[in-house]
Amino acid sequence: MRAVQKRANNTTGMEQTRYQLLFSRKQALYKKLSLRAKRTSLKNFCTQTKNPYGIPYKAIVKDNLPPSDLFKIMDQPEEGDSLSFANRILQELYPQIPTPFQRQPQNQTAREEAFTKNEIARIMQKVPIKKAPGYDGIDFIVLKTIFRTNPDILITFYNKCLSLQCFPNPLKTGVIVLFLKKGKNKSDIKSYRPVSLLPTLGKILEKLLLERLNHHLRRNNLQHPNQYGFRTNRSTEEAILDLLDKINSAKNSNQHALMISLDIKGAFDHLQYTSIKNSLDNLKYHSNTLETLIDILSNRKVAINTSQGPATWNQQQGCPQGSCTGPAFWNLVADEVLQQDWPQGVHLQAFADDFVFLVNAGSKQEVKNLANKALQTFKTWTDKHKLEISLDKTYDLHINKNRSGPIWYSGIKWGQNNIKRASVIKYLGVLIDDKLNFEAHLSAIKNKSLILHQGLKNVAGTSWGLSKNIRRQLYLMVVEKVILYASAAWAHNITARQQRLLCSIQRKFLLNITGAYNTTPTAALQVIEGLMPLHIKAKMQSTLVR
């Protein structure tokens, strides 16, 4: 092909035209053969694979979006070199505050027992080995090897940190990796989510300290029951079910209900260290464990690697996305607003930084008054901790006490701004509508299932690809779990039309698993594969949970 191209360049006239035409034909043939070879290679790989949770699983479920490289996306920095551009990114993502946190060590603290070998071993067993290391390049495989061959090194190191009430400064530096948020402008730095790669040595120390803190919280019953996020034996499904139970209880009591979903802008990124410190002090847990945790908040740094070396910057607020202590610190600060003495008819619950109010009363005016008072109290808390609400993502949902009631505009306000009214609110992955029939949620499930089915077809064709057993396994462990998520909330009063919709969703996957003709009845496919109809399984799970 190169020889033909060379001749076309070296000749003129009709001879050149002939060689150019010949080159175009050979180029088209090359592209065709190359594409055929790629497809054949993919088919052979998918047919021979035995691991359902390797590349096939990622092809079906995961987006596989790589980290973003702003230096390539923006071509050339506007000013200066790559190092100065990296510094500008850090300064915009991590702005400085007027009064940064200063730790004041406490000498009069209780001395807890040293970390034992068993404590460290329990954590070492749980840490994943495929996580990326921090700037030092030490991953969990290296740490596990060190602990297995010479555990005294790590035991001595961690106990020295505990006795000195010190979290070493080198372990507080996180290397930033940027991921573009969906649907955002690539040229805007704020459109990227910064994820911190922290040193693994520090992560183990964080987990050791958190285990002791969580034990103290559980033993003294200091965790608010309306916080469902980042807590053992609590889940999103439990939060959704409890909220819906309260809505149904209000309707059964012949009361109007108002659901308000609040979105806090960059909650973890804007969490103030003074707020965390005050929340920890309020626990009355004066110990070297607590002081070591507080020391994490001082001298934090973030870095971006460039061709000219790392660019570093002080992080004076916010918890790194990727840290072990961030969720626990947030829960402690959020507990303050959950513990407010809310009036009768006002319920506030949270899953991490997702807050939702449910206000119910006999009249619409009462609902409006209660809601505005509750929001004013919540605003006082956000102002105190320098947090902001995103009004574009904050909605209220009106649920009438009777179906024939008129649409009502309650004038719910956040400060001087009206909160937008919605007929459907997405809460923890479930679409809740004002009629509580979950039509919108099941429609979203259908769209999601089409994406999953297309992903399965990409690695499992009619006569090639994954084996029948692997297809069935992926269906049971991935597809069904996605479709039946939170079924306890929406499946207890499922209609005949919704049952047919679930059967049509299931049918596509059954045809792919069995390789049967398209005219095969759905019931026959379910019997052949021994798979329960989705609507029956959803009802069963709903009955078990309720």
Short mmCIF file of C-alpha atoms in Angstrom, two decimals, residues 6 31 279 321 346 479:
data_model
loop_
_atom_site.label_atom_id
_atom_site.label_comp_id
_atom_site.label_asym_id
_atom_site.label_seq_id
_atom_site.Cartn_x
_atom_site.Cartn_y
_atom_site.Cartn_z
CA LYS A 6 4.70 6.49 -3.24
CA LYS A 31 -9.78 -0.96 6.67
CA SER A 279 -18.12 18.08 66.40
CA GLN A 321 -12.58 12.26 47.90
CA VAL A 346 -41.62 17.63 60.40
CA VAL A 479 -29.10 -7.33 35.67
#
